[in-house]
Amino acid sequence: MIAAPDPNRKFSVQKAELVVFNRDVQELLTDFEMLIDIVKELGEGEQRGYQALFTVNEMVNVCDPSDPSSFSEAHSLAHTFFSQRNGDSQHTAHAMGHCHIDSAWLWPYEETIRKCGRSWVTVIRLMEKNPDFIFTCSQAQQFQWVKSWYPGLYSQIQQYVKEGRFIPVGGTWVEMDGNLPSGESMIRQFLEGQRFFNREFGIHCKEFWLPDTFGYSAQLPQIMQGSGISNFLTQKLSWNLVNVFPHNTFLWEGLDGSKVLTHFPPGNSYGMMGKVEDLMNTVKNNKDKGRANHSAVLFGFGDGGGGPTQLMLDRLHRVQDTDGLPKVQASTPDKLFSQLRADSALLCTWTGELFLELHNGSYTTQAQIKRGNRQCEALLHDIEIAGSLALCRNKTFQYPVEKLQELWRDGAALLHDAFGALGSKGISTGVFNSLPWERHEVVQSPAGADELALVRVPSLGLSPVEDTQPLVTVSVTSQADGSILMENGILQTVVNTDGTLASLYLINAHREAISDSCHGNQFVMFDDVPLYWDAWDVKWAESHKFLKVEFPVRVHSPDATYEIQFGHLQRPTHRNTSWDWARFEVWGHKWADLSEHNFGVALLNDCKYGYSVHKNTMTLSLLRAPKAPDVNADMGTHHFTYAVMPHAGSFQDASVIQYAYNLNFPLRSIQCDADTEPWSAFSVDSPAVILETIKQAEDRKGSLVVRLYESHGSSVTATLCTTLPVQEAWHCDFLEREDPTRPARITSEGIALNFSPFQIVSLLLIL
């Protein structure tokens, strides 16, 4: 097994010497290195390979180590070789200094900040000596750290940014995970990142830069475009374990049809050394020869920092236009993508997610962090909605702008403050609903901790707790064999003594959901000994075990559906091809569904991300027990909720999406006055459209930004209804920039909106 680095590994200093640097010797050694590497890469049988070998022999003949004056003649021979120019058809390598630094990895938190400081001061010193050196750098968070810790260095960086040599890229707060964050979390990455780069450097990033993440959601192209980004660079899919991704430069089409120009550096690395091997791999590995004649070469030590060195720059300078090698051009992301876009009519298109066939275990490992992430996303969602509504209902309420910015980049106190403004801090108990549909659910009754109440709460609003009666009384019956029969007028289920489901019957549809001779809710333990990284890959007091829960269901379908950010997608349930079976463990968010015509079964959860649906067996990954890098990962007590939901018709018509939201965004208790009337701020008249976000606009106090998306995969017209005093409504992008050409039409019924499948719409509401 290839394990994570040993954090306790020690090194001993074997030798220390005081030396004087000799630039002539260094230049000569670099000449020898590059020429010998050309021989190795091209071979003696090639004309240029043989010429390189011949030149090296001549250099050895004229070079006398005891006579430094001979070095210049040897260097001149090398210079003559390197100066023989390329033809116009040669591939162009766009060389950009790069220093990928993991913001969180196997070192203390503050070490990341020190790594940024050390790496970037090295870059600045190199820029002072090399006027054509260009460096790209992502992650606004790391810039913020350096600004706080090393203000002098930060001032120098700002100057080189003005000169166009130290180039902030990416447009996000950090290089985030591409699978697990919610759609709104992803949008906030771009909102916070782009605003930071604009405020600090006066720039807007046109490219999304994500070289090292474990997969890429099919909604990323739409999110990029909505954030003013049209280009995308990454590299990680070269790590695929089974299939070789067929392109390096292509158009990536997202779930809604949005397209971005995408480039994978063919050298298959974001930390190249400027060696001949790197340049030749860039040409040989290019899978789009004939379509794209330009590629990125990102050079510099990465992951743990370090960045480019003078040696790397010297290597690349020698071969910037040398016959037999690609042309090397000190370049910028803008120049690279401009060249690629010039020939974009020739490029192929890849539609849907970019799935990394590796690190599948990362969907499940560190379950407490996954749970905390989902809960924080839900909490921030509710804080912003409650705060926005409180702002409209109570003019003395102060919307917590700065605190929320910090949190997106303690939350219960903010929610309490917003609830206080909403409910006037009365002595009665009410219920707050942060979702855009009416809910009829069980909550804790104000009569006591053991008392429950069935309440009805309007969409995006509040209501006093008023107990209602169910249409059918729930019955629970113990049977002779010890099993429990439960029925509520919708479902009839039999639970065995071991907790498995013997039967799950949808009454009105007259359909049994559990397969014959099988049990649902089966806990299954797998041996889990990966080939590569223990905590990341899939092949609790347990060691190297993987706990899953299975539901064999009476449904036959070639595809299962999984929720992703702002939508859903289908993946095969069979293993026909290598592309199919490489997805033995996939990621999804709040729900997955397996349906045939007029019947299906959905699996819902409140904090899990790893799924598998093979044939008719639906599986949710619960816990893993890797031993590296964290020997205690996932040990201890865990709390999580999952639900199985048989349904008639399609999952869209059965409101699976809404029920999954209900599970993840529980009704919240709120103090209110005794005479409080039920109140709703917003509703949407189409079940296909989800009102995902309500927040105060970043730069316009008293205005709201609302974000909606089409969730069914259909074209639909919807009306956003509101009781708030909206004076104007404008379409805006995800950076909250108003589009003056696109006012939203306000009618007596509300704001009329048109959606294409999976489209995300942001509105600026002026109150």
PDB file of C-alpha atoms in Angstrom, residues 17-29:
ATOM      1  CA  GLU A  17      30.258  22.858   4.090  1.00  0.00           C
ATOM      2  CA  LEU A  18      30.981  26.522   3.474  1.00  0.00           C
ATOM      3  CA  VAL A  19      31.128  27.028  -0.299  1.00  0.00           C
ATOM      4  CA  VAL A  20      31.312  29.850  -2.834  1.00  0.00           C
ATOM      5  CA  PHE A  21      28.759  29.783  -5.621  1.00  0.00           C
ATOM      6  CA  ASN A  22      30.306  29.734  -9.092  1.00  0.00           C
ATOM      7  CA  ARG A  23      27.809  30.913 -11.709  1.00  0.00           C
ATOM      8  CA  ASP A  24      29.969  29.692 -14.636  1.00  0.00           C
ATOM      9  CA  VAL A  25      30.082  26.159 -13.252  1.00  0.00           C
ATOM     10  CA  GLN A  26      26.346  26.196 -12.632  1.00  0.00           C
ATOM     11  CA  GLU A  27      25.679  27.353 -16.190  1.00  0.00           C
ATOM     12  CA  LEU A  28      27.901  24.612 -17.583  1.00  0.00           C
ATOM     13  CA  LEU A  29      26.273  21.922 -15.461  1.00  0.00           C
TER      14      LEU A  29
END
